[in-house]
XYZ file of C-alpha atoms in Angstrom:
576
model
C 284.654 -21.331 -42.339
C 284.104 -24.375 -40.306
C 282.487 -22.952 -37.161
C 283.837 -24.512 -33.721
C 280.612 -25.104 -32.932
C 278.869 -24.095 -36.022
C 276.846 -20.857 -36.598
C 274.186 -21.103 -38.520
C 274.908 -18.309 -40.384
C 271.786 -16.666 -39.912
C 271.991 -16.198 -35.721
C 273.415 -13.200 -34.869
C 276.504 -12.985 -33.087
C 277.307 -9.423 -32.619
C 279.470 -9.695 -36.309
C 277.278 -8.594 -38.954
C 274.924 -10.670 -40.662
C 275.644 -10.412 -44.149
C 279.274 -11.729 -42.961
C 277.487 -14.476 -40.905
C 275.608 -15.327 -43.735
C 279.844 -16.735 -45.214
C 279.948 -18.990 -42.209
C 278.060 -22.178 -44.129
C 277.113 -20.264 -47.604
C 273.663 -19.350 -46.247
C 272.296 -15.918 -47.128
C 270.822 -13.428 -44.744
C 268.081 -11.080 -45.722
C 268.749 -7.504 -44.284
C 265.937 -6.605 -42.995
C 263.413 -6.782 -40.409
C 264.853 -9.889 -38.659
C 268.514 -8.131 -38.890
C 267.775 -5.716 -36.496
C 268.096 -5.313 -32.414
C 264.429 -4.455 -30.894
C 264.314 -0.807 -31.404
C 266.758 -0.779 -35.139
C 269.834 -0.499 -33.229
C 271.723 -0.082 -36.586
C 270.089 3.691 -37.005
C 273.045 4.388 -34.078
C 275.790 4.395 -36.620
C 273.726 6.918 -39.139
C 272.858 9.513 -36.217
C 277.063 10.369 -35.520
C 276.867 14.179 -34.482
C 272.878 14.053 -33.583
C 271.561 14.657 -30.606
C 275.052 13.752 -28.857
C 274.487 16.481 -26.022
C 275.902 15.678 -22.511
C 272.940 16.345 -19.901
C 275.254 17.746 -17.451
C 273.969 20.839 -16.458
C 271.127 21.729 -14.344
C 267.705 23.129 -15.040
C 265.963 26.419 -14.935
C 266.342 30.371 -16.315
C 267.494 33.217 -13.469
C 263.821 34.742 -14.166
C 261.104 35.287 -11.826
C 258.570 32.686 -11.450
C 254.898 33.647 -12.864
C 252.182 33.498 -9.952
C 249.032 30.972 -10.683
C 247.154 33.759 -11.858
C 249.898 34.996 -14.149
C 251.491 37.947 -12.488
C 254.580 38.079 -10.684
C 254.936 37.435 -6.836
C 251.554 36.384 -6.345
C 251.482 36.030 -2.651
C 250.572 32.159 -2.976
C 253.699 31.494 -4.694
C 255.699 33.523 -2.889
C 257.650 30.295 -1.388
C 258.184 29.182 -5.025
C 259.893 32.615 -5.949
C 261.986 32.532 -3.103
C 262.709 28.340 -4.077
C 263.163 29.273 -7.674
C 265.814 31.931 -6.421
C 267.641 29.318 -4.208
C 267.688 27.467 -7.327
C 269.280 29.589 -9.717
C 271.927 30.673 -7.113
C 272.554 27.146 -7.511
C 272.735 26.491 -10.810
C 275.936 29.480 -10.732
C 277.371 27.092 -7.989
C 277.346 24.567 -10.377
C 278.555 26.600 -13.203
C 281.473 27.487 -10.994
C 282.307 24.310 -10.291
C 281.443 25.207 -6.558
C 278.961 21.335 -5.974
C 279.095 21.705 -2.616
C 277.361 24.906 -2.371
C 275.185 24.179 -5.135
C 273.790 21.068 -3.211
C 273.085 23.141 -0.195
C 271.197 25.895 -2.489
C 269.007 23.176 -4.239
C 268.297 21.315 -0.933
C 266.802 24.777 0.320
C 265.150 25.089 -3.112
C 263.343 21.855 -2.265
C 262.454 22.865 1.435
C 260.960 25.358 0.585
C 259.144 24.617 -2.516
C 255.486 24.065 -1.666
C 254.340 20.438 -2.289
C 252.033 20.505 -5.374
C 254.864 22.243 -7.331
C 255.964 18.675 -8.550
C 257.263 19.967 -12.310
C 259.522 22.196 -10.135
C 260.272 19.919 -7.370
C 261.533 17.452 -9.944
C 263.689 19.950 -11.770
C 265.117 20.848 -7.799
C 265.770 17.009 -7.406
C 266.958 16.275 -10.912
C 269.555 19.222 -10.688
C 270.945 18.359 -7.162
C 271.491 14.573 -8.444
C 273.481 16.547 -10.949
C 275.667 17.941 -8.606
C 276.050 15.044 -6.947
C 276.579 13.180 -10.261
C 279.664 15.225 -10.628
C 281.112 14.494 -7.108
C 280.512 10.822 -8.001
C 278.082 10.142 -5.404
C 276.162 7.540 -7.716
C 273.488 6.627 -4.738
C 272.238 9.831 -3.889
C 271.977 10.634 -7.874
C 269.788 7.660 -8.105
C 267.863 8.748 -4.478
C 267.661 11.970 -6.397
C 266.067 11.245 -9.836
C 263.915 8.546 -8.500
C 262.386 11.617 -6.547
C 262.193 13.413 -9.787
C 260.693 10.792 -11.779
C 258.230 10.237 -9.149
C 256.785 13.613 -9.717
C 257.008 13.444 -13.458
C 257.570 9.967 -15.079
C 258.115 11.335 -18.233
C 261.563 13.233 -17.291
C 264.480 12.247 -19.407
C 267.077 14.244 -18.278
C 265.952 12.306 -14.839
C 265.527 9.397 -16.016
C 268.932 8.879 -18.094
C 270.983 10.313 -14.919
C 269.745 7.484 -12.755
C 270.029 5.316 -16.057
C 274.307 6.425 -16.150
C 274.070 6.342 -12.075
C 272.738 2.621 -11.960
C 275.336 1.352 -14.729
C 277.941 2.922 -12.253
C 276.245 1.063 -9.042
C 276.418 -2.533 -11.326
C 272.673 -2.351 -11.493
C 272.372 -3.427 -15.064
C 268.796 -4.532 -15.196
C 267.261 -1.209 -13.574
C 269.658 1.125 -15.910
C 268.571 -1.218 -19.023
C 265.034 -0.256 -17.749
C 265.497 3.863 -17.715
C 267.737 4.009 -20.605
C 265.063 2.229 -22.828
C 262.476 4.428 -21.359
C 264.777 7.481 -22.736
C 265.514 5.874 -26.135
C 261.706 5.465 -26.752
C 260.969 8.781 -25.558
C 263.363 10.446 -27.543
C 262.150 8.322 -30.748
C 265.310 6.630 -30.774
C 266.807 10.419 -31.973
C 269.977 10.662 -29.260
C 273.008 8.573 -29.677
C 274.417 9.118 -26.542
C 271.510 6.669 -25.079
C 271.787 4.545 -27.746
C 274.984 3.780 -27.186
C 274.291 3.658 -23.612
C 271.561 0.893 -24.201
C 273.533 -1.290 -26.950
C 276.692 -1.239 -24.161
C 274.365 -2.286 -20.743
C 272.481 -5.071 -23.716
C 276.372 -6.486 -24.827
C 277.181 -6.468 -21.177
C 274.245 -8.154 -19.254
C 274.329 -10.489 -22.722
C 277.583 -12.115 -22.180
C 277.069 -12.375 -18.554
C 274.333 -13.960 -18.417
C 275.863 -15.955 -21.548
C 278.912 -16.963 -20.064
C 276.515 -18.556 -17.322
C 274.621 -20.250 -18.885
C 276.855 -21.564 -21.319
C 278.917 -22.532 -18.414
C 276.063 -25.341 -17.541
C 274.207 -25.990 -20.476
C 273.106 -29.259 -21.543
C 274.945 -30.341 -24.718
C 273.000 -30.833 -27.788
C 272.644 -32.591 -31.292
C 271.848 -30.114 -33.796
C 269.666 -31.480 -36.418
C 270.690 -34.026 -38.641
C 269.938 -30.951 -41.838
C 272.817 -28.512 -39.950
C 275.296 -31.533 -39.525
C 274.713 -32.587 -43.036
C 275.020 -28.837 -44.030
C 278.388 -28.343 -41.945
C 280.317 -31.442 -43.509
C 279.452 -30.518 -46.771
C 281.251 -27.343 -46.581
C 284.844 -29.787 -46.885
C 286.172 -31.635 -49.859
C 289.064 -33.091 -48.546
C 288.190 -34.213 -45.376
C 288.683 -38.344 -44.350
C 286.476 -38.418 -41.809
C 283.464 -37.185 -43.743
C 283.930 -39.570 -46.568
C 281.830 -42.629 -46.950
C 283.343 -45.698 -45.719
C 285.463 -47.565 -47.961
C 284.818 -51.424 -49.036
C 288.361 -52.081 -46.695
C 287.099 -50.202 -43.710
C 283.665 -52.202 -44.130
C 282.385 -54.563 -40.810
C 282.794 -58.163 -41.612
C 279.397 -58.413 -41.609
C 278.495 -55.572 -44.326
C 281.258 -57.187 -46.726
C 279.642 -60.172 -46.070
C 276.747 -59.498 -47.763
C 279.044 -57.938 -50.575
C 280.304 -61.065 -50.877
C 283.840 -59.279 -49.988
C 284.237 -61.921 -46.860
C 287.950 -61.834 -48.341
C 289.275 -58.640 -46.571
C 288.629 -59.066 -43.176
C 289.560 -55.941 -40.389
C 289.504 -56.085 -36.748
C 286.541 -54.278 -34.906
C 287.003 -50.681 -34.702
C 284.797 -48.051 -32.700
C 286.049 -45.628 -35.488
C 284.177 -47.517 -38.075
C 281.421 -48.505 -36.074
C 280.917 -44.509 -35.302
C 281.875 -43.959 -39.600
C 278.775 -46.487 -39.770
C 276.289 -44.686 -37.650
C 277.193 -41.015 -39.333
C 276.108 -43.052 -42.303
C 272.970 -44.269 -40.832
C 272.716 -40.542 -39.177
C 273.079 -41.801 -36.142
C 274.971 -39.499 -34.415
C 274.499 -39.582 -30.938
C 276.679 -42.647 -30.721
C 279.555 -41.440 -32.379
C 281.252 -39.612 -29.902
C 280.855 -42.840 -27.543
C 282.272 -44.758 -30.312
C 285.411 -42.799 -31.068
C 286.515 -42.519 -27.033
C 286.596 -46.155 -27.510
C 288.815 -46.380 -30.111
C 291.310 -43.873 -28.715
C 290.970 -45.857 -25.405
C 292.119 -49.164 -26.758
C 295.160 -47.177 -28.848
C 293.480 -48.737 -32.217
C 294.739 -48.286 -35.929
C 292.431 -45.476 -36.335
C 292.914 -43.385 -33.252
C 293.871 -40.010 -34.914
C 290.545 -40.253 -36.973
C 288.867 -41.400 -33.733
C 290.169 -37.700 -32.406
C 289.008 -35.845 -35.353
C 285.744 -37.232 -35.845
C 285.351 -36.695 -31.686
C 286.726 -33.461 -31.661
C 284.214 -32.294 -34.795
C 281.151 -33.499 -32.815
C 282.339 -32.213 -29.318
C 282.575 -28.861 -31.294
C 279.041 -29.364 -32.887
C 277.232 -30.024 -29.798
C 279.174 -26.569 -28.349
C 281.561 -28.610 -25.930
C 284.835 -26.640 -27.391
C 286.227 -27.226 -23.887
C 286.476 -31.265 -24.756
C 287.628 -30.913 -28.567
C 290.430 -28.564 -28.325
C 292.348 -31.596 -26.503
C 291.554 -33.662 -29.271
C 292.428 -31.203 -32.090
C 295.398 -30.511 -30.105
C 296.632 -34.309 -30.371
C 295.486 -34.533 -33.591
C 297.955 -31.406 -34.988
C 300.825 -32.817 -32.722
C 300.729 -35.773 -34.284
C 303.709 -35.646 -36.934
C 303.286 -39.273 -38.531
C 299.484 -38.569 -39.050
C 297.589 -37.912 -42.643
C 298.595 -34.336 -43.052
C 295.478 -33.817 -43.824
C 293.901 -35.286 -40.871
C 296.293 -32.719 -39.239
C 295.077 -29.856 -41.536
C 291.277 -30.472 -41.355
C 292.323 -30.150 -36.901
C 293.758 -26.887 -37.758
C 290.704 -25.385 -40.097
C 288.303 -26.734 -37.190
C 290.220 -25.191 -34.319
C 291.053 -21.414 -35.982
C 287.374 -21.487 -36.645
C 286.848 -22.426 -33.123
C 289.033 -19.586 -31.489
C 287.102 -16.950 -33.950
C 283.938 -17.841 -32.418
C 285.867 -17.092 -29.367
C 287.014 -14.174 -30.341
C 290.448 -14.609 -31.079
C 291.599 -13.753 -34.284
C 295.171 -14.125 -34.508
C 295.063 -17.582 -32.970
C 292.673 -18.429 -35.538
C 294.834 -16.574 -38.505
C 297.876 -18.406 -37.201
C 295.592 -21.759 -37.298
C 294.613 -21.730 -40.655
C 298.295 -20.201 -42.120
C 299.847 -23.405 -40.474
C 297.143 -25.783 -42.324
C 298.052 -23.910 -45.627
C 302.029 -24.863 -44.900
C 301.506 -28.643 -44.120
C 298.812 -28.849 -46.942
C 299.263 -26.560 -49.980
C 297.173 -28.186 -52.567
C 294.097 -28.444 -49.620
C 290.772 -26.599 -51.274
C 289.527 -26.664 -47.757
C 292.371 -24.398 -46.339
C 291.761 -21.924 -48.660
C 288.069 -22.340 -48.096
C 288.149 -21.362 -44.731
C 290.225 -19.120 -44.733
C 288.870 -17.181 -47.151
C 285.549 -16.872 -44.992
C 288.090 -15.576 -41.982
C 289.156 -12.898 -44.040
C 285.608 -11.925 -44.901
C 285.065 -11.871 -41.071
C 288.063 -9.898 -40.591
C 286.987 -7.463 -43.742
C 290.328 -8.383 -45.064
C 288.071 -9.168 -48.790
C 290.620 -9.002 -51.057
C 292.541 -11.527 -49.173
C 289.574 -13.823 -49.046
C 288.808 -13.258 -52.916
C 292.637 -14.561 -53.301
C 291.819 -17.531 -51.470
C 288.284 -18.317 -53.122
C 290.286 -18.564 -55.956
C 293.263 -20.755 -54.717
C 290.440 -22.862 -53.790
C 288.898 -22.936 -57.021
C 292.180 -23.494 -58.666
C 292.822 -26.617 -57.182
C 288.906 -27.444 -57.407
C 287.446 -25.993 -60.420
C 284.042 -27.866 -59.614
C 283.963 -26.078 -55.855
C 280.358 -24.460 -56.147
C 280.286 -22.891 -53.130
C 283.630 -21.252 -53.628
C 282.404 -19.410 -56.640
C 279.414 -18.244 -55.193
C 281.409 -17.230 -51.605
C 283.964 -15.433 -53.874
C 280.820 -13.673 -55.761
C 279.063 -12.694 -52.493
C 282.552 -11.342 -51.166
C 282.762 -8.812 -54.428
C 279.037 -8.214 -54.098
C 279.258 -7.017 -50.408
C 282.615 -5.412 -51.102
C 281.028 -3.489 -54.504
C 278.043 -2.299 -52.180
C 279.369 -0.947 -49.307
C 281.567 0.743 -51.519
C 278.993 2.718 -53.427
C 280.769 1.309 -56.776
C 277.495 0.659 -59.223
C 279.801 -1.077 -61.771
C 281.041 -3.649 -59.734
C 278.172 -4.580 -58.230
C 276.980 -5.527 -61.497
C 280.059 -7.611 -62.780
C 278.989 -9.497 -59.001
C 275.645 -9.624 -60.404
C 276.648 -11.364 -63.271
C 279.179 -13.478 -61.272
C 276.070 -15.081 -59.791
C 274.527 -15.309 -63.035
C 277.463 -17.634 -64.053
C 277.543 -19.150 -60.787
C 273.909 -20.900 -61.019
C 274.283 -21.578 -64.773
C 276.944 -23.589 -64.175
C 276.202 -24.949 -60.703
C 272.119 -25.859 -61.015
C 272.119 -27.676 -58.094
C 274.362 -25.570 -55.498
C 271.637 -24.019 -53.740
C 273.964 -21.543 -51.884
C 274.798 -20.164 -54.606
C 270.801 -19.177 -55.432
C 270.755 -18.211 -51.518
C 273.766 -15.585 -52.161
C 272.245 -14.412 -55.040
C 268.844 -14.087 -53.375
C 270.592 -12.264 -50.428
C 272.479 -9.546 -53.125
C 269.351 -9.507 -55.109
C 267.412 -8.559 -51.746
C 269.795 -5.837 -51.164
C 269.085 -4.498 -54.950
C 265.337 -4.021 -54.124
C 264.714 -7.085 -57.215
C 262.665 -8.727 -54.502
C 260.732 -10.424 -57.345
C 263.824 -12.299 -58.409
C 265.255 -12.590 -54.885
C 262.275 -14.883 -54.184
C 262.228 -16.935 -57.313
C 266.199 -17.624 -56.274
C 264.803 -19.011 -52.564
C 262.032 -21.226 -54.435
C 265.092 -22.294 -56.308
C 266.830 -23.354 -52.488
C 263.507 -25.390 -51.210
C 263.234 -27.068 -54.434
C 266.742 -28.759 -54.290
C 266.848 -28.377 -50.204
C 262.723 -28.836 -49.236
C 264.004 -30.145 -45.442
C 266.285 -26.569 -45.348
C 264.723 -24.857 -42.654
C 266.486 -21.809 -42.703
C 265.549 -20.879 -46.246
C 262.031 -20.893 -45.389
C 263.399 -18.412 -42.562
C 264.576 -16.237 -45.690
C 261.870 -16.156 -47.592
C 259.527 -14.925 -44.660
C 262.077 -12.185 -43.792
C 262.025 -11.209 -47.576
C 258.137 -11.233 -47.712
C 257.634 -8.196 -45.094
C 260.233 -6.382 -46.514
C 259.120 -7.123 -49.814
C 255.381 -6.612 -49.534
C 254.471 -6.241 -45.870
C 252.399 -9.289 -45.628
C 252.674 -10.435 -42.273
C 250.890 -13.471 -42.351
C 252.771 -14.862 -45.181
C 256.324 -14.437 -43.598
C 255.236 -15.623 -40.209
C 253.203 -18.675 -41.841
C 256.830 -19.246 -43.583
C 258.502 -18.980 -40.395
C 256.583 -21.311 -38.605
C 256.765 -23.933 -41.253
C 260.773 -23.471 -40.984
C 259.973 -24.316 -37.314
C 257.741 -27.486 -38.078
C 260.707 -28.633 -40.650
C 263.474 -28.234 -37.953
C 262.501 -27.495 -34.271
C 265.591 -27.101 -33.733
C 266.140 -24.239 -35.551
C 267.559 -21.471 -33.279
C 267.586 -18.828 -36.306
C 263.630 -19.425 -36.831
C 262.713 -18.456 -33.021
C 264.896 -15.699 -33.021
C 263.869 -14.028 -35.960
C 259.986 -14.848 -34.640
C 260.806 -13.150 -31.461
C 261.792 -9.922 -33.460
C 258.848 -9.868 -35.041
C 256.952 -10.159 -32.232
C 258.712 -7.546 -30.729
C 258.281 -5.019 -33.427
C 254.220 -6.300 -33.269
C 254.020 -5.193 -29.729
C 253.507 -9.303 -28.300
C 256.236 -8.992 -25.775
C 255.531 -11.637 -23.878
C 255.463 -13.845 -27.194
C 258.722 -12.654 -27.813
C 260.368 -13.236 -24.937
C 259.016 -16.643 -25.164
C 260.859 -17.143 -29.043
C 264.142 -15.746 -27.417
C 264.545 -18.221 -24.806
C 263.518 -21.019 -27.033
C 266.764 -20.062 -29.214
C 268.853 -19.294 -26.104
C 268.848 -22.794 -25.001
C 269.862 -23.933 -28.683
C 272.631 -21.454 -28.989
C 275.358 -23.227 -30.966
C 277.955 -20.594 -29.488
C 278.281 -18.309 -26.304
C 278.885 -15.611 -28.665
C 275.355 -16.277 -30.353
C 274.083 -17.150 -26.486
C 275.168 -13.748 -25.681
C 273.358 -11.791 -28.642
C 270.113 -13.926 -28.118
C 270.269 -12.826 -24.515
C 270.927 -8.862 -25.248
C 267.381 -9.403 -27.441
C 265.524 -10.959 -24.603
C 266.791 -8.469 -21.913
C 265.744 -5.730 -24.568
C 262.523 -7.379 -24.669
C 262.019 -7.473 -21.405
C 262.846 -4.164 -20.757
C 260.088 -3.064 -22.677
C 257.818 -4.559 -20.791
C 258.709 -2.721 -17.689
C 258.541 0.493 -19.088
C 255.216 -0.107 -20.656
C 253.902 -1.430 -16.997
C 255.892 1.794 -15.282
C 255.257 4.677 -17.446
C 253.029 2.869 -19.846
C 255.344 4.066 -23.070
C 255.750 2.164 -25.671
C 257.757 1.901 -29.098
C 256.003 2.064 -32.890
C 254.838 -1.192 -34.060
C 254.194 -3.060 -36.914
């Protein structure tokens, strides 16, 4: 699917990679790079673990044991009669009665001698309990800061204040507790799990919508442009120029002085996409649509596509807008508007805009491959797969020689075979692919898919002769290399070799947002914080989408986090 402002399929978006991977025909190695900072995807396998609300308070009715073992010791004596103040408490708070249990824990703590600081905590952590349940979120945080004070280590304390904070807006400070819980409860207890993925999707599309808000535009590389048009057939405005829309002076030279056509910023920008010279274009095409020429619906097209690939959706819908409105256009300049802008409202999140989009380009254009295309990739996104596989084949239908089709339609029974546990199928997908790349040689998506299903089989062998087969008929294919690293730690653990492979997709295409992010992971997960932040930023601020801006965010605020909790409590996750 034609992405509004295109995803490389590898950046994560919140939608699941393997899906992603659809977007331009680009596989995605599950994997080390395919995962949030502490494996956020274990959440989904731990339903009914360690889901206990910490609601009630702490402590048995028993007598306290004096320092030397025997009960009542006369030094303790204040701590017997705290620890009884206590657990009259606690039946308080059994009863419902939080009133009366925060006056019993408040004497608890009064009289509680000072150097008792495991039972002082458990005092404080159980009044910000009651307090918790009357809603009072600042004296639950006043509360378990106390506790934690006394003993950093307290997770019941520590996730309180963590649920309190997220109640006071304090996003940052709750990310900060809840990841200190998460890592010391080895990542075992959904309910902070949960807690932490919600504060990380949160604080990520706030700080998204930002800084999204303001960015600078940019020019993806001329590799990902090349890579996005390629993924239509029947589009005009990504055909060559033809010898009539020539400049005088080209024909010229062609000895073609015969057909002469008046100047036109649509073919001037037609020229410079040729030349790759695409930060005139846009310029280009607003002069043409300004002076009402010949070519002014192309002129809006060919804008609107690069407004949307520099991630300025705000200035092509307009243009697409036109473009669709236009009865007397090409119908399928008015088709190829419609594919671009129900891709556009997906990445925005709205799906039945973008369904009703690409419907409407399949009733003004029935015999467009592209249509079908498209919206086949929706339906993967939407997990509507045997819808898309219906669509892969109109497509192929009405263009037999559609590569990337076959292999998309392949991947879709693959991933659809898998999840479903169905051995058989997966290997008539198998052997889908088999046909796919000895009949396409050259479609080097369709060795990426393949590589990508073969990487989920475990045939890692294979699955890296298939991404040798990518660089060898894409060498300037950055995110391959990206691939290949990801499939060399999971493959054989060798760290040097998949970050050497990462850094050379980096050197290839420095603009390559997937590269840094899946770096930053890895630097995560090898304990270089700092590094990592460093990676996330660097593909935060060549986001192609605030969806993707807000995902690269929720990894750098994860990142971050854990470098407050190792400074605070000096806890730390496992690392590579």
């Amino acid at each position: 699917m034609a992405a509004s402002k295109p995803v490389e399929p590898q950046s994560g978006t919140g939608l699941p990679r393997w899906q992603l991977a659809l977007l331009v025909g680009t596989p995605i190695v599950l994997g080390v790079g395919a995962v949030y900072l502490w494996n956020r995807s274990r959440t989904k396998e731990r339903q009914g673990k360690g889901t206990g609300e910490r609601k009630t308070p702490e402590g048995s009715a028993s007598p306290v044991q004096g320092q030397d073992g025997l009960p009542g010791d006369s030094l303790c004596f204040p701590l017997d009669r705290a620890q009884a103040a206590k657990n009259k408490g606690n039946k308080y708070f059994k009863a419902g009665k939080y009133e009366n249990a925060i006056q019993c824990y408040t004497e608890a703590i009064s009289l509680c001698p000072g150097e008792q600081k495991a039972d002082l905590s458990t005092f404080y952590q159980n009044r910000a309990a009651a307090y918790e349940q009357q809603m009072k979120w600042t004296e639950v945080v006043q509360d378990c800061s106390q506790a934690v004070e006394m003993n950093p280590r307290y997770v019941k304390a520590l996730f309180r204040r963590a649920k309190a904070l997220e109640k006071l807006d304090n996003k940052k400070e709750c990310l900060e507790d809840v990841t200190a819980v998460c890592i010391l409860e080895a990542f075992q207890n959904q309910q902070s799990m949960l807690l932490a993925d919600k504060v990380l999707k949160q604080l990520g599309k706030e700080k998204a919508k930002e800084k999204y808000k303001n960015r600078e535009p940019m020019m993806p590389s001329p590799q990902f442009i090349k890579s996005y048009f390629s993924s239509f057939t029947d589009d005009i405005i990504s055909q060559p120029l033809q010898k009539g829309e020539k400049k005088d002076e080209d024909k010229d030279k062609e000895g073609e002085a015969a057909e002469v056509t008046e100047s036109s910023g649509y073919l001037k920008a037609k020229q410079y996409m040729e030349e790759e010279n695409y930060d005139k274009i846009i310029s280009e095409c607003t002069k043409e649509i300004e002076s009402g020429g010949r070519y002014t619906a192309e002129a809006l097209l060919l804008r609107a596509t690069f407004y949307l690939l520099i991630g300025n959706a705000t200035a092509a819908q307009p243009d697409l807008d036109r473009v669709i409105n236009m009865q007397d256009a090409n119908v399928k300049l008015r088709a190829n508007a419609l594919i671009k802008r129900g891709s556009m409202y997906m990445q925005q999140q709205q799906p039945l805009l973008s369904t009703q989009d690409f419907n409407m380009a399949a009733e003004i254009d029935t015999r467009n491959p592209d249509v079908y295309h498209h919206r086949g990739q929706l339906k993967i996104l939407l997990d509507q797969v045997d819808e898309a596989v219906g669509d892969f084949d109109e497509c192929i239908l009405l263009r037999p020689d559609s590569a990337l089709a076959q292999a998309q339609k392949c991947f879709a029974l693959y991933r659809q075979a898998y999840t479903g546990n169905n051995p058989a199928q997966v290997q008539t997908a198998m052997d889908g692919f088999e046909d796919v790349i000895r009949r396409f040689p050259k479609c080097a998506e369709g060795y990426a898919l393949y590589a990508q299903a073969l990487t989920d089989q475990q045939q890692f062998g294979k699955a890296d002769e298939m991404y040798d087969k990518c660089i060898e008929l894409e060498p300037d294919n950055a995110t391959t290399y990206v691939h290949k690293g990801l499939l060399q730690l999971q493959w054989k653990q060798d760290l040097d070799l998949g970050l050497d492979l990462i850094s050379k997709a980096i050197e290839i295409d420095n603009k390559c947002d997937f590269a840094y992010e899946t770096m930053g992971t890895i630097e995560v997960q090898r304990g270089n914080l700092d590094k990592a932040i460093d990676m996330f930023n660097k593909a935060i601020n060549l986001a192609k989408s605030e969806m993707e801006m807000a995902h690269l965010y929720s990894l750098c605020d994860a990142a971050y986090a854990q470098t407050e909790v190792a400074r605070k409590y000096g806890l730390k996750p496992p690392t590579l």
